[in-house]
XYZ file of C-alpha atoms in Angstrom:
683
model
C 6.567 4.445 21.745
C 5.440 3.005 18.189
C 1.380 2.635 18.642
C -0.907 0.576 16.247
C -4.025 -0.497 16.425
C -6.308 -3.403 14.796
C -9.387 -3.843 15.604
C -9.762 -1.667 18.475
C -6.843 -3.352 20.358
C -3.963 -0.856 21.173
C -0.308 -2.661 21.088
C 2.653 -0.296 22.620
C 5.350 -0.974 20.550
C 8.585 -0.344 23.288
C 11.260 -1.415 21.960
C 11.002 0.589 18.429
C 10.413 3.692 19.536
C 9.456 6.598 17.334
C 8.734 7.014 14.089
C 11.380 8.428 12.374
C 11.287 9.585 8.347
C 14.766 8.661 6.738
C 14.552 12.308 5.520
C 15.373 13.035 9.080
C 19.219 14.984 9.527
C 21.084 14.158 11.499
C 22.125 16.573 13.906
C 19.039 17.687 13.704
C 18.060 18.784 17.351
C 14.864 16.338 18.326
C 12.142 17.023 19.789
C 11.013 16.853 23.633
C 9.082 13.928 23.409
C 11.436 12.288 21.389
C 14.509 12.630 23.799
C 11.913 11.308 26.698
C 11.038 8.067 25.030
C 11.551 4.667 26.484
C 14.015 2.736 25.729
C 13.056 0.312 28.794
C 15.787 -2.284 29.413
C 19.241 -1.068 28.202
C 21.190 -3.478 24.936
C 17.731 -5.273 24.540
C 19.483 -6.857 21.828
C 22.320 -9.027 19.179
C 24.607 -8.225 17.969
C 22.969 -9.566 14.715
C 20.058 -11.835 14.983
C 18.725 -13.330 17.848
C 16.828 -17.104 17.134
C 15.198 -17.708 20.635
C 13.887 -15.697 24.119
C 12.575 -16.958 27.321
C 11.159 -16.046 30.764
C 12.411 -17.723 33.821
C 10.046 -19.167 35.971
C 10.305 -16.107 38.615
C 10.141 -13.217 35.723
C 12.791 -11.812 37.020
C 15.167 -12.975 33.917
C 14.754 -12.535 30.287
C 17.293 -14.416 28.346
C 18.395 -14.701 24.631
C 20.624 -16.662 22.407
C 21.905 -14.938 18.811
C 24.942 -14.857 16.736
C 26.961 -13.130 15.397
C 29.899 -15.022 17.478
C 26.630 -17.137 19.046
C 25.916 -15.978 22.423
C 23.504 -15.814 24.938
C 22.775 -12.828 27.403
C 21.085 -12.491 30.542
C 18.491 -9.413 31.167
C 17.725 -8.455 34.603
C 14.168 -7.116 34.740
C 14.728 -5.802 38.781
C 18.109 -3.678 37.165
C 16.960 -3.141 34.215
C 19.410 -3.874 32.046
C 22.300 -7.222 30.800
C 23.375 -9.021 33.772
C 25.318 -11.286 32.029
C 26.765 -12.156 28.012
C 28.567 -15.548 27.066
C 30.128 -16.950 23.850
C 29.295 -20.407 22.725
C 31.668 -22.596 20.602
C 28.324 -23.174 18.572
C 25.132 -21.687 17.583
C 22.263 -22.775 19.822
C 19.039 -24.572 18.037
C 17.150 -24.186 21.132
C 17.670 -23.700 25.277
C 15.624 -24.775 28.180
C 16.101 -22.979 31.497
C 15.754 -25.573 34.314
C 16.432 -23.636 36.945
C 14.000 -20.299 38.395
C 16.519 -18.370 37.528
C 19.195 -18.778 35.396
C 21.638 -21.362 37.359
C 21.119 -24.516 35.737
C 20.749 -24.032 31.684
C 21.060 -26.524 28.618
C 21.388 -25.354 25.642
C 21.298 -27.795 21.875
C 24.157 -26.823 19.350
C 23.557 -27.728 16.290
C 27.152 -29.427 15.911
C 25.313 -32.415 18.023
C 26.010 -30.614 21.224
C 24.361 -30.401 24.466
C 26.356 -28.012 26.696
C 25.145 -26.943 30.368
C 25.256 -24.078 32.339
C 25.295 -23.041 35.675
C 25.606 -19.995 37.839
C 29.172 -19.727 37.185
C 29.135 -20.355 33.517
C 30.010 -23.104 31.535
C 29.424 -26.816 33.078
C 29.707 -29.817 31.445
C 29.091 -30.866 27.038
C 27.862 -34.162 25.391
C 27.377 -35.248 22.799
C 23.961 -36.927 21.175
C 24.286 -39.668 17.823
C 22.573 -37.026 15.723
C 21.809 -33.523 14.887
C 18.912 -32.545 17.261
C 16.291 -29.867 16.378
C 13.511 -29.900 19.590
C 13.906 -31.083 23.202
C 11.829 -31.032 26.234
C 12.203 -31.656 30.181
C 10.504 -34.163 31.938
C 10.421 -32.877 35.339
C 9.360 -36.645 38.276
C 12.015 -38.635 36.223
C 14.901 -35.636 36.063
C 15.062 -37.213 31.861
C 15.921 -34.725 28.710
C 14.030 -35.881 25.588
C 15.384 -34.774 22.209
C 14.442 -35.277 19.106
C 16.682 -35.562 15.885
C 17.007 -36.210 12.454
C 16.396 -39.635 13.009
C 13.381 -41.394 13.705
C 14.974 -42.327 17.592
C 13.785 -40.201 20.505
C 16.504 -39.608 22.966
C 16.373 -40.216 26.324
C 19.786 -38.434 28.765
C 18.879 -38.817 32.435
C 20.307 -35.765 34.200
C 20.325 -37.870 38.100
C 22.241 -40.880 36.965
C 24.268 -38.967 34.276
C 23.938 -41.137 31.168
C 22.402 -41.886 28.365
C 18.975 -44.432 28.934
C 16.947 -46.290 26.132
C 16.025 -44.491 23.343
C 12.225 -44.658 21.805
C 12.055 -45.943 18.283
C 8.780 -44.206 16.418
C 7.057 -44.654 12.703
C 9.060 -41.458 11.495
C 11.949 -41.031 9.423
C 12.560 -37.375 11.094
C 11.327 -36.117 13.894
C 11.108 -31.679 14.413
C 9.318 -31.101 17.168
C 8.461 -32.410 20.579
C 6.516 -30.900 24.553
C 5.535 -32.763 28.077
C 2.227 -31.152 29.479
C 2.192 -29.974 32.092
C -0.425 -31.679 34.041
C 0.079 -35.026 32.918
C 3.351 -35.226 31.896
C 2.289 -37.341 28.139
C 5.325 -37.282 25.709
C 4.505 -35.892 22.448
C 6.831 -35.764 19.185
C 6.247 -34.127 15.959
C 7.509 -35.733 12.816
C 7.901 -34.456 9.113
C 5.489 -36.991 8.169
C 2.794 -34.729 9.734
C 1.912 -36.681 12.633
C 2.048 -36.628 16.092
C 3.538 -39.574 18.551
C 2.178 -39.912 21.922
C 4.617 -41.351 24.304
C 3.661 -42.747 27.871
C 7.255 -41.875 30.037
C 6.142 -44.458 32.728
C 5.666 -47.204 30.624
C 7.683 -45.780 27.468
C 5.675 -47.298 25.118
C 3.540 -45.332 22.290
C -0.203 -44.701 23.588
C -1.347 -42.431 20.456
C -0.985 -41.431 17.241
C -2.763 -38.279 15.306
C -2.465 -37.450 11.519
C -2.453 -33.835 11.185
C -1.293 -33.827 8.121
C -5.172 -34.737 6.175
C -6.997 -32.360 8.623
C -5.062 -29.245 7.397
C -6.532 -30.089 3.946
C -9.498 -28.782 2.907
C -11.363 -28.035 -0.390
C -10.071 -24.525 -0.788
C -6.025 -25.126 0.054
C -4.013 -26.185 -2.580
C -1.382 -29.009 -2.059
C 2.308 -28.100 -3.527
C 3.660 -31.452 -0.676
C 3.044 -33.173 2.290
C 2.955 -30.326 5.040
C 4.936 -31.538 8.429
C 4.710 -30.340 12.448
C 7.048 -27.189 12.989
C 4.846 -26.339 16.328
C 3.763 -28.138 19.237
C 2.239 -26.949 22.611
C -0.274 -28.268 25.532
C -2.481 -26.741 26.687
C -4.290 -28.107 30.379
C -4.455 -31.875 30.365
C -7.082 -32.420 26.979
C -5.953 -29.627 24.810
C -2.734 -29.131 22.395
C -1.991 -26.952 19.546
C -0.589 -27.707 16.633
C 1.549 -25.787 13.865
C 2.571 -27.199 10.120
C 5.049 -26.025 7.468
C 2.266 -24.959 5.364
C 1.259 -22.522 7.984
C -1.962 -24.316 9.898
C -2.685 -24.643 13.302
C -4.895 -27.351 15.065
C -6.420 -26.880 18.017
C -7.398 -31.322 19.358
C -8.677 -32.369 22.540
C -6.532 -35.463 23.295
C -9.548 -37.206 23.604
C -10.281 -37.223 19.463
C -8.861 -37.159 15.850
C -10.165 -34.485 14.888
C -9.506 -31.149 15.326
C -12.122 -28.908 16.672
C -10.455 -25.316 14.934
C -8.217 -25.011 12.141
C -6.743 -21.955 11.523
C -4.375 -20.346 8.621
C -2.815 -17.802 8.147
C -2.454 -17.695 4.365
C 1.339 -17.123 4.273
C 2.045 -20.416 3.452
C 5.018 -19.870 6.005
C 6.126 -22.825 8.727
C 5.016 -21.954 12.112
C 7.363 -21.050 14.428
C 5.716 -20.703 18.578
C 2.618 -21.143 19.718
C 1.048 -19.409 22.665
C -1.426 -19.371 24.782
C -3.158 -16.279 26.809
C -5.152 -17.634 29.328
C -7.031 -14.473 30.919
C -8.957 -14.201 27.512
C -8.636 -17.517 26.005
C -6.533 -16.852 23.108
C -3.808 -18.473 20.866
C -1.432 -16.695 19.542
C 0.313 -18.424 16.578
C 3.495 -16.995 15.254
C 5.218 -17.546 11.632
C 8.289 -15.681 10.572
C 6.426 -12.702 9.548
C 3.253 -12.219 11.237
C 1.533 -12.616 15.100
C -1.892 -13.852 15.208
C -3.980 -13.698 18.366
C -7.272 -15.142 17.755
C -9.541 -17.181 20.211
C -9.000 -20.807 20.974
C -13.020 -21.579 20.782
C -14.495 -19.899 17.747
C -11.576 -18.701 15.914
C -12.228 -15.375 15.736
C -9.201 -12.986 15.170
C -8.319 -10.810 18.775
C -5.718 -8.999 16.676
C -2.044 -9.296 14.658
C 1.227 -7.289 14.272
C 3.252 -7.232 11.478
C 7.286 -6.525 12.520
C 9.262 -5.172 10.568
C 11.907 -7.902 10.287
C 11.358 -11.807 10.255
C 9.949 -13.175 13.804
C 12.111 -16.442 14.453
C 10.858 -16.669 17.896
C 7.547 -15.653 20.645
C 7.919 -15.323 23.844
C 4.643 -13.994 25.822
C 5.286 -12.607 29.427
C 3.209 -14.240 32.706
C 0.579 -12.907 34.028
C 1.194 -9.762 31.994
C 0.176 -8.376 28.779
C 3.718 -8.240 27.686
C 4.740 -10.138 24.704
C 8.494 -10.219 22.922
C 9.900 -11.620 19.303
C 13.365 -12.473 18.809
C 13.890 -11.783 15.148
C 16.366 -11.240 11.769
C 17.240 -7.957 13.668
C 19.967 -7.195 16.032
C 17.080 -5.426 17.936
C 14.333 -7.640 20.418
C 10.994 -6.155 20.055
C 9.205 -5.784 23.302
C 4.713 -5.082 22.869
C 2.373 -4.120 25.424
C -1.322 -4.269 25.217
C -3.487 -3.607 27.968
C -5.873 -5.359 26.853
C -4.160 -8.772 27.895
C -3.430 -7.809 31.111
C -1.490 -5.556 33.188
C 2.241 -4.400 32.892
C 4.468 -6.392 34.812
C 5.633 -5.683 38.614
C 9.374 -4.299 36.720
C 8.332 -1.924 35.085
C 4.571 -1.019 36.689
C 4.948 2.576 35.223
C 3.498 1.452 32.101
C -0.297 1.443 32.731
C 0.236 4.997 33.879
C 1.887 5.874 30.827
C -0.324 4.365 28.311
C -3.839 5.526 30.366
C -1.484 9.174 29.623
C -1.373 8.640 26.170
C -4.810 7.551 25.664
C -5.943 10.485 26.964
C -3.789 13.189 25.407
C -2.571 11.620 21.774
C 0.430 13.144 20.492
C 1.314 13.840 16.891
C 3.925 12.115 14.817
C 7.080 13.877 14.071
C 5.730 13.307 10.543
C 3.947 16.345 11.284
C 7.062 18.252 10.884
C 6.918 17.003 6.698
C 4.992 17.334 3.996
C 3.970 15.251 1.890
C 4.014 16.418 -1.974
C 3.499 15.114 -5.485
C 5.530 15.397 -8.592
C 2.433 17.961 -9.541
C 3.029 20.091 -7.016
C 6.127 20.799 -6.392
C 5.598 21.244 -10.561
C 3.019 24.261 -9.085
C 5.191 25.484 -6.478
C 8.471 25.788 -9.285
C 10.846 23.194 -6.636
C 10.587 20.479 -9.813
C 14.326 20.682 -10.021
C 14.686 19.379 -6.957
C 13.598 16.251 -7.313
C 16.811 13.553 -6.550
C 18.319 15.925 -4.032
C 18.113 16.088 -0.651
C 15.500 18.052 0.026
C 13.417 15.395 -1.050
C 13.297 12.231 0.403
C 11.343 9.743 -2.590
C 7.927 7.914 -1.259
C 5.371 5.790 -2.814
C 3.531 8.403 -5.381
C 5.518 11.293 -4.157
C 8.075 13.598 -1.594
C 8.609 13.884 1.476
C 9.773 17.645 2.013
C 10.826 19.878 5.153
C 7.174 21.822 6.475
C 9.680 24.997 6.406
C 10.797 24.818 2.942
C 7.247 24.274 2.233
C 5.263 27.091 3.245
C 8.916 29.483 2.437
C 8.037 27.714 -1.502
C 4.362 28.497 -0.977
C 4.184 31.538 -0.016
C 6.771 32.286 -2.862
C 4.336 30.890 -5.152
C 1.201 32.980 -3.910
C 1.695 35.580 -1.515
C -1.542 36.277 -1.584
C -2.738 32.438 0.094
C -2.759 33.796 4.201
C -4.644 36.752 3.074
C -7.524 34.800 1.062
C -7.368 31.967 4.321
C -7.938 34.918 6.229
C -10.717 35.983 4.874
C -12.211 33.063 4.395
C -11.927 32.163 8.098
C -13.661 35.671 8.876
C -16.454 34.619 6.947
C -16.732 31.278 8.522
C -17.017 32.693 11.743
C -19.635 35.536 10.460
C -21.912 32.132 9.546
C -21.294 30.356 12.752
C -22.331 33.687 14.615
C -25.395 34.047 12.272
C -26.484 30.110 12.720
C -27.145 30.630 15.768
C -29.750 33.436 15.726
C -33.631 32.754 14.332
C -33.308 32.423 10.707
C -35.837 32.135 7.851
C -36.049 29.362 5.163
C -32.294 30.019 3.935
C -31.203 28.428 0.906
C -27.737 27.527 -0.495
C -25.838 30.362 -2.958
C -25.913 26.915 -5.076
C -29.085 24.439 -6.622
C -31.585 26.705 -4.982
C -34.213 24.793 -6.938
C -32.859 21.707 -5.803
C -33.051 23.037 -1.971
C -36.001 24.162 -1.835
C -37.436 20.784 -4.120
C -35.925 18.768 -1.238
C -37.297 20.443 1.255
C -40.953 20.585 0.063
C -40.355 16.228 -0.634
C -38.678 16.229 2.989
C -42.172 18.256 4.387
C -44.538 16.050 2.819
C -42.294 12.892 4.311
C -42.974 14.520 7.337
C -46.654 14.612 6.958
C -46.741 11.488 5.755
C -44.724 9.805 8.655
C -46.645 12.235 11.204
C -50.537 10.467 9.678
C -48.193 6.765 10.146
C -46.899 7.437 13.341
C -43.186 6.489 12.000
C -39.450 8.330 12.212
C -38.926 11.202 9.982
C -35.946 10.558 7.418
C -32.207 12.275 8.072
C -32.892 15.007 5.650
C -29.928 14.985 2.736
C -29.531 19.146 3.561
C -27.857 18.343 6.198
C -25.640 15.588 5.444
C -22.702 16.613 5.575
C -21.631 13.446 2.046
C -23.754 16.140 0.388
C -22.316 19.185 1.650
C -20.674 20.269 -0.890
C -23.417 19.666 -3.583
C -24.624 23.320 -2.117
C -21.859 25.134 -1.418
C -19.215 24.330 -4.691
C -20.499 25.918 -8.146
C -18.802 23.280 -9.544
C -22.118 20.967 -8.592
C -24.332 23.941 -10.148
C -27.321 21.363 -11.968
C -27.354 23.092 -15.453
C -30.787 23.361 -16.818
C -30.744 24.120 -20.242
C -28.338 21.153 -21.429
C -29.539 19.179 -23.944
C -29.249 16.225 -21.112
C -31.200 18.018 -18.126
C -34.646 19.057 -20.341
C -34.594 15.679 -21.390
C -34.511 13.875 -18.931
C -36.934 16.318 -16.242
C -39.463 17.540 -18.876
C -41.829 18.690 -16.745
C -39.418 20.873 -14.742
C -40.504 24.155 -16.446
C -43.960 23.813 -14.933
C -43.160 22.462 -11.382
C -40.002 25.085 -11.123
C -42.164 27.977 -11.972
C -43.832 28.358 -8.515
C -40.118 27.578 -7.014
C -39.296 30.061 -8.989
C -41.734 32.460 -7.107
C -40.789 31.533 -3.405
C -37.073 31.882 -4.398
C -38.077 35.702 -5.480
C -39.816 35.999 -1.580
C -37.127 34.526 0.473
C -34.604 36.690 -2.133
C -36.370 39.702 -0.914
C -36.401 38.766 2.356
C -33.152 37.973 2.756
C -32.618 41.692 1.564
C -34.244 43.494 4.557
C -32.662 41.141 6.570
C -29.311 42.164 5.831
C -30.672 45.785 5.349
C -31.998 45.485 9.194
C -29.318 43.497 10.221
C -32.120 41.378 12.444
C -34.401 38.540 11.836
C -37.610 38.595 12.203
C -39.385 36.010 15.502
C -41.465 33.662 14.378
C -41.749 30.591 12.229
C -41.180 30.804 8.143
C -44.077 30.228 6.543
C -45.137 26.187 5.205
C -44.012 25.407 1.294
C -47.149 25.164 -0.727
C -47.402 21.686 -1.518
C -46.523 20.375 -5.157
C -49.039 19.716 -7.439
C -48.914 15.506 -8.324
C -48.421 16.228 -12.597
C -47.106 13.049 -12.975
C -49.260 11.757 -15.836
C -48.109 9.276 -18.785
C -50.009 11.475 -21.238
C -48.306 15.018 -20.171
C -45.362 13.745 -19.891
C -45.175 12.673 -23.303
C -46.092 15.672 -24.498
C -43.392 17.915 -23.193
C -40.665 15.317 -23.916
C -42.005 16.471 -27.529
C -42.357 19.615 -27.024
C -38.316 19.645 -25.441
C -37.310 18.059 -28.191
C -38.904 20.176 -31.228
C -37.281 23.216 -28.779
C -33.527 21.396 -29.877
C -33.617 21.318 -32.630
C -35.350 24.787 -33.803
C -32.560 25.034 -31.713
C -29.650 23.155 -33.409
C -30.941 24.784 -36.599
C -30.536 28.500 -35.995
C -27.396 27.832 -34.223
C -26.725 26.090 -37.704
C -27.413 29.141 -39.680
C -25.140 31.703 -37.657
C -22.304 29.507 -38.020
C -22.816 29.163 -41.576
C -23.348 33.338 -41.182
C -19.797 33.513 -39.892
C -18.550 31.028 -42.141
C -19.748 33.326 -45.474
C -18.102 36.792 -43.959
C -14.857 34.724 -43.075
C -12.935 35.788 -46.097
C -10.205 33.196 -46.734
C -6.551 34.781 -46.554
C -3.660 32.317 -49.035
C -1.088 30.634 -47.415
C 2.250 31.707 -47.914
C 4.993 28.631 -47.981
C 8.261 28.874 -48.332
C 10.445 26.276 -50.257
C 13.555 25.573 -49.951
C 17.190 26.141 -51.772
C 17.909 24.054 -54.288
C 14.396 22.595 -54.604
C 11.980 23.783 -56.918
C 7.695 23.702 -56.541
C 5.794 20.988 -59.148
C 2.422 20.539 -57.581
C 0.944 18.907 -54.483
C 0.461 14.940 -56.186
C 4.968 14.898 -55.299
C 4.219 14.604 -51.618
C 0.643 12.671 -52.182
C 2.113 10.113 -54.409
C 5.162 9.590 -51.924
C 2.757 8.743 -48.854
C 0.993 5.944 -51.245
C 4.116 4.538 -52.383
C 5.249 5.030 -48.541
C 1.954 2.718 -47.730
C 2.860 -0.475 -50.101
C 4.845 -3.294 -49.075
C 9.016 -3.715 -50.493
C 8.189 -6.451 -52.518
C 5.763 -3.945 -54.457
C 7.882 -0.974 -54.098
C 10.875 -3.197 -55.755
C 8.883 -3.697 -58.823
C 8.273 -0.379 -59.562
C 11.745 0.880 -58.952
C 12.391 -2.246 -61.521
C 10.779 -0.574 -64.251
C 11.198 2.104 -63.960
C 15.013 1.457 -64.171
C 16.069 3.078 -60.477
C 16.842 -1.160 -59.570
C 18.012 -4.094 -61.144
C 18.125 -7.628 -58.799
C 20.651 -10.425 -60.715
C 21.553 -13.467 -59.330
C 24.888 -14.863 -58.301
C 26.773 -17.533 -59.246
C 26.554 -18.755 -55.098
C 22.983 -18.511 -55.460
C 21.637 -15.473 -53.571
C 20.881 -12.244 -55.265
C 22.574 -9.104 -55.993
C 20.507 -5.662 -55.637
C 22.347 -2.567 -57.404
C 20.447 0.874 -56.853
C 20.098 4.124 -58.891
C 20.011 6.913 -56.626
C 17.608 9.575 -57.751
C 18.962 13.201 -58.178
C 17.775 16.213 -57.535
C 16.821 19.075 -59.928
C 19.852 21.122 -58.685
C 22.366 18.182 -59.479
C 19.930 17.291 -62.723
C 21.175 21.089 -63.641
C 24.855 20.957 -62.764
C 25.251 17.726 -64.906
C 24.131 19.577 -67.828
C 26.207 22.518 -67.670
C 29.268 20.146 -67.297
C 28.537 18.492 -70.150
C 27.458 21.420 -72.755
C 31.236 23.091 -70.808
C 32.651 19.842 -72.355
C 31.312 20.079 -75.546
C 32.198 24.058 -76.075
C 35.961 23.253 -74.851
C 35.582 20.195 -77.636
C 34.600 22.487 -80.391
C 37.559 25.293 -79.475
C 39.616 22.462 -80.063
C 38.581 21.401 -83.231
C 38.989 24.194 -84.067
C 41.974 25.583 -82.872
C 43.697 21.808 -84.347
C 41.861 23.248 -87.974
C 43.906 26.164 -87.639
C 46.722 24.922 -86.685
C 47.214 22.556 -89.864
C 45.875 25.437 -92.401
C 49.432 27.374 -90.871
C 51.394 23.825 -92.077
C 50.354 23.822 -95.556
C 50.674 27.761 -95.980
C 54.610 27.805 -95.184
C 54.686 24.581 -96.980
C 54.063 26.330 -99.990
C 56.185 29.597 -99.768
C-alpha cells in the first residue's frame, strides 16, 4: 500500500502495492509487510489498457472495458473477484449500465455499432449513421440520445425498438452529452465550444451557452478554439463543463457567466468530472492529473498524479474510494478517509488505515543506500558503476545497505569506535544538563556567545520595564546550534575584515576576556569536584555603550595603521627569506640530433604562431621555402620546401664531401692510366 499526502490529505493507493526499487533482485525474500500487502479485488486489471470504468447503482458490481482484445470485465465486490468476462467485436467508446445490476448494459462501439447485453450475454446489435462519441439514457421516455461526428443527435427508443426523429443542432460535431437527473434537461457539448440545452418533452432547444469565450482570460494563450470534452450536471441548477484546453467551468443554469473557471495548467483535454457532495468538491481529471477543489471557492483540496495516463475516473458512491482506468494493465484504486468511509464490502480499510497512522512503517528503500559518485570514490567502489550492484537514480546510485556497511568498515575500520565515543559523550552531556548549572559557554565562539548573553539580559530588563514578551534566544535556537559547536564557524578576530568591521571590539572584549577567565576557573573547579555549587550564576555586568562616532573613526584609523605595519613587517621578512635562498642552476636535457642555439628560437616560434596564415606565407616566400604560381586553369599552386634539421644538413655536407673525394680519386686514377699507355708506346 502506497501512502501519499498533499495538503495534509492522506491518499492510500490500494492497487499499486508497495513501491519496490527496481534494483531489488527477484529471488530476494520479501519482508513480512510486503507479503501482507493488499490486493483489494483479485485480478483487477486489463490485458493492455482500460478505457472506461463504472459502478452499478446497487454498488455490488464494478464494470470496466479495455483492450486488447476488446472486452468487458465485471467484478463482484461481495466476492472481491471477477464475475465474468465478455469479448467484443470492436473497441468500446463508452458504455452505460441501465439496470441496478449488470443485467442491462449498452455499449457504443468505435465502428458505429450499438450493442445491447443482457444477463446471459449478447442480446441485440444495431447501427447509427455516424461515428458515435457519447450517449445518455432518458429514463422517463426510455430514449437513448447519441451524439456523433455530425450536427444531429440520434434518438433510439428502447420501448418501441426504433429510431425517432433526431435533434438538429447548430454545431458541426457534438462531443459529449448528459441528462440532468432532476428535471431531465438534455445538454450536448459541441466542437465549437458551446453547450446546447434541449427539452426532451417538446424536442426544442431551450438554451445556448458559449463556453469558449469564458475560458479566454488575459493570461491564457490561445492556440485554437477550445471544444467541449466533458459535461456533468449537479442537482437542478449546477453544471460543470470541461474543455479541450484544460479548463473546468462551473455554471449556474440561470446565468450565462461561469461561477468559477479552474485551469489544470497542463493544456490537456478534461477527461472526467465528478461531484463529491459530502465536502462540496469537484473532482476533475485530464490524462495527467486528478484535481479535487472546492466548488464554492475554487481552492485546491488535493491532487493525484498517477504513473500512467488517465482515461476515466469513477467515484464509488457515498465513500472515499476512487477508481481510475488508465493506459496500463492495472486499474488504480485510491482510498481517502477524508472524503468518506470505506464501502461496506471493504470496511476493514478504516481499521487498517487507522493502524497505519498510529504505527507508520518504514519503506522498502530502507534496505538500500543512496550514494553519489563522490561517495563511491571515497569508499573505493567506483569500479562498480555500470554493474548490477548499483542502480542509477537521479544524481547518484542505489546500492545494497549491507554492501555499503561492509565497504565503509573496510575504508574506515575505526568508525564504529568513534561513533561509540561520540554517543557516550552525548549521553554524559545530557545527564549533566539535568543538574543545576552555572552559566556555561560553548567551546566555539565563546566571546560571541557572551556578547549574545549580555544583549539578551539587557533586552530582558528593557522588556520587563515595558511589560513586553521576551524574544527567543539565539543560543537556544536549533538553526544556529552548529555555529557554537563546529570549529569551522570560529570567528577569526585577527583577520583584516573583522578588525575593520568591528573596530571597537578590542575595547569591549577586554571585559569579556576577564569574564571568560573567571568562568574557565569555575569550570575547572567543577570538573575537579564533579559537583556544581548551588545557586544562580552571577549576573553579567552591563556593557558600557561606547558607540560614539569620534571613537569609532579613531579606532578604524588605528586598526588601519596597525594593518599597514603588519604588512610592512611581512614584506621585510619575505625579502630576507628571498635573500637567504640560493638559486641553484637548472639543467635541461637536449634530444639527440639537436643542437642548443639560444632561448630566442622558442620565442621566435611563438611569435610566428601568433601571426595569421597570410603573414606566415609572405614570410616563407621571402625565405624561399614557399613558391606560389598561377596555373592555366586559373587556380593557384603552392610549393613548400621543408626545413632541414642540423643533423640532415651535416649528413648532406658529408655526402657532398664524399662525392668530391671520389671524383678526385677517379681523376687521379685516369691520369695514371693515360701515363702508362704513353710509356708503352715509347718502348
